[in-house]
Amino acid sequence: MNTQDMTTRIATGQGFIAALDQSGGSTPKALRGYGVDDSEWSGDEEMFAQIHAMRARVITAPCFASGKVIGAILFEKTMDGMVDGVSTGDALKARGIVPFIKVDEGLADEADGVQLMKPMVKLAALLAKSVAAGMFGTKMRSVIKAANPAGIAAIVAQQFEVGQQIIAAGLMPIIEPEYDITAADRAEGEAILLAEIVKHLGALPEGQQVMLKLSIPATDGLYAPLVSHPKVLRVVALSGGFSTDEACARLSRNPGMIASFSRGLLQDLRKQQSDEEFNAVLGKAIDQIASASV
């Protein structure tokens, strides 16, 4: 797939984007959930080898190429790895799946009810590397915990500022200001968030687009103006701690948003499953998430 093919696939594809981007801090927990005990690896390299083996098994499962997964977000080390003898990005594209790369370097301490992204000192080098690896786009996460107008304005401004650097590098940014679903004032704060995003979309130069990854809103249909906005390629939803069933039920009440789930996709997979069992469990999750997305 070339860039135009990938743009069309993301813009019009009937399916969802898989989040396979757990990084260093969340990897041990993800491995335990997969049935890999801490005693089975020692040090970062062995840990990342274990998680890459899990992701490679997901990517090569027959159901993953069913057409219902239209994109996948990778961690840098997953992008660097090989699947079936080719780069991970090429393995995905061979299955009709558009590859993205996680580029943020974690969260700063909370201030004004939000956690901005830490300074992204490796961004320029990672963007160049990602272009060379055939990635289509990027993803970067920050978190909103309260309906603080100053904090929300700062978080959206930072996301769009970095987004401009990503666009300049030739990649499609997924802007992800996650709203903590446990926040008591979430409905109020999401209205502020919507207004800030619309403001920044209006300031984007003609011909530029971004993607948005947002918590499923407390008010059904809140983000409809973003779904139809000409400067938004696609709006995707994170599960944010909801159970898979609840996340899918809520997502289905927000037409135009598609899923970008991690835990909901992978939570029932185990290293000890036979390939047939693994494919059946993964296929069931894919079917449920895809159905909620379309």
Coordinates of N, CA, C and O in Angstrom, one line a residue, residues 20 52 55-56 59 72-95 97 99-100 133 135:
L20 N -1.4 -1.9 19.6 CA -0.4 -2.9 20.0 C 0.9 -2.2 20.5 O 2.0 -2.6 20.2
H52 N 7.2 -9.0 21.7 CA 7.2 -9.0 20.2 C 6.7 -10.3 19.7 O 5.9 -10.4 18.7
R55 N 3.0 -10.1 19.9 CA 2.4 -9.3 18.8 C 2.5 -9.9 17.4 O 1.6 -9.8 16.6
A56 N 3.6 -10.6 17.2 CA 3.8 -11.3 15.9 C 2.8 -12.4 15.8 O 2.2 -12.6 14.7
I59 N -0.5 -10.7 14.8 CA -0.4 -10.1 13.4 C -0.6 -11.3 12.4 O -1.2 -11.1 11.4
A72 N -3.0 -0.6 12.8 CA -2.4 -1.0 14.0 C -1.4 0.0 14.5 O -0.6 0.4 13.7
I73 N -1.4 0.3 15.8 CA -0.4 1.2 16.4 C 0.7 0.4 17.1 O 0.4 -0.5 17.9
L74 N 1.9 0.7 16.7 CA 3.0 -0.1 17.2 C 3.9 0.7 18.2 O 3.9 1.9 18.1
F75 N 4.6 0.0 19.0 CA 5.7 0.6 19.8 C 6.9 0.5 19.0 O 7.1 -0.3 18.1
E76 N 7.9 1.4 19.3 CA 9.1 1.5 18.4 C 9.8 0.2 18.2 O 10.2 -0.2 17.1
K77 N 9.9 -0.6 19.3 CA 10.7 -1.9 19.2 C 9.9 -2.9 18.4 O 10.5 -3.8 17.8
T78 N 8.6 -2.8 18.4 CA 7.8 -3.6 17.5 C 8.0 -3.2 16.0 O 8.1 -4.1 15.2
M79 N 8.0 -1.9 15.8 CA 8.3 -1.5 14.4 C 9.7 -2.0 14.0 O 9.9 -2.3 12.8
D80 N 10.6 -2.0 14.9 CA 12.0 -2.4 14.5 C 12.1 -3.9 14.3 O 13.1 -4.4 13.7
G81 N 11.1 -4.7 14.8 CA 11.2 -6.1 14.7 C 10.8 -6.7 13.3 O 10.4 -6.0 12.4
M82 N 10.9 -8.0 13.2 CA 10.5 -8.7 12.0 C 9.3 -9.6 12.3 O 9.2 -10.2 13.4
V83 N 8.5 -9.8 11.3 CA 7.3 -10.7 11.4 C 7.3 -11.5 10.1 O 7.2 -10.9 9.0
D84 N 7.4 -12.8 10.2 CA 7.4 -13.7 9.0 C 8.5 -13.3 8.0 O 8.4 -13.3 6.8
G85 N 9.7 -12.9 8.6 CA 10.8 -12.6 7.8 C 10.9 -11.2 7.1 O 11.8 -10.9 6.3
V86 N 9.8 -10.4 7.4 CA 9.8 -9.0 6.9 C 9.6 -8.1 8.0 O 9.3 -8.5 9.1
S87 N 9.8 -6.8 7.8 CA 9.6 -5.8 8.8 C 8.1 -5.8 9.3 O 7.2 -6.2 8.5
T88 N 7.9 -5.4 10.5 CA 6.5 -5.5 11.1 C 5.6 -4.6 10.2 O 4.4 -5.0 9.9
G89 N 6.0 -3.4 9.8 CA 5.2 -2.6 9.0 C 4.8 -3.2 7.7 O 3.7 -3.2 7.2
D90 N 5.8 -3.9 7.0 CA 5.5 -4.6 5.8 C 4.6 -5.8 6.0 O 3.7 -6.1 5.1
A91 N 4.7 -6.5 7.1 CA 3.9 -7.6 7.4 C 2.4 -7.1 7.6 O 1.5 -7.8 7.1
L92 N 2.2 -6.0 8.2 CA 0.9 -5.4 8.4 C 0.3 -5.0 7.0 O -0.8 -5.3 6.7
K93 N 1.1 -4.3 6.2 CA 0.6 -3.8 5.0 C 0.2 -4.9 4.0 O -0.7 -4.8 3.2
A94 N 1.0 -6.0 4.1 CA 0.7 -7.2 3.3 C -0.7 -7.8 3.6 O -1.3 -8.5 2.8
R95 N -1.2 -7.5 4.9 CA -2.5 -7.9 5.3 C -3.6 -6.9 5.2 O -4.7 -7.0 5.7
I97 N -3.4 -3.8 6.5 CA -3.4 -3.1 7.8 C -2.4 -1.9 7.7 O -1.3 -2.1 7.5
P99 N 0.0 0.8 9.2 CA 0.8 0.9 10.4 C 1.0 2.3 11.0 O 1.3 3.2 10.2
F100 N 0.9 2.4 12.3 CA 1.2 3.7 13.0 C 2.2 3.4 14.0 O 2.4 2.3 14.5
A133 N 10.7 3.4 7.8 CA 10.1 2.0 8.0 C 8.8 1.9 7.4 O 8.1 0.8 7.5
M135 N 5.9 3.7 8.0 CA 4.8 4.0 8.8 C 3.9 5.0 8.1 O 4.4 5.9 7.4

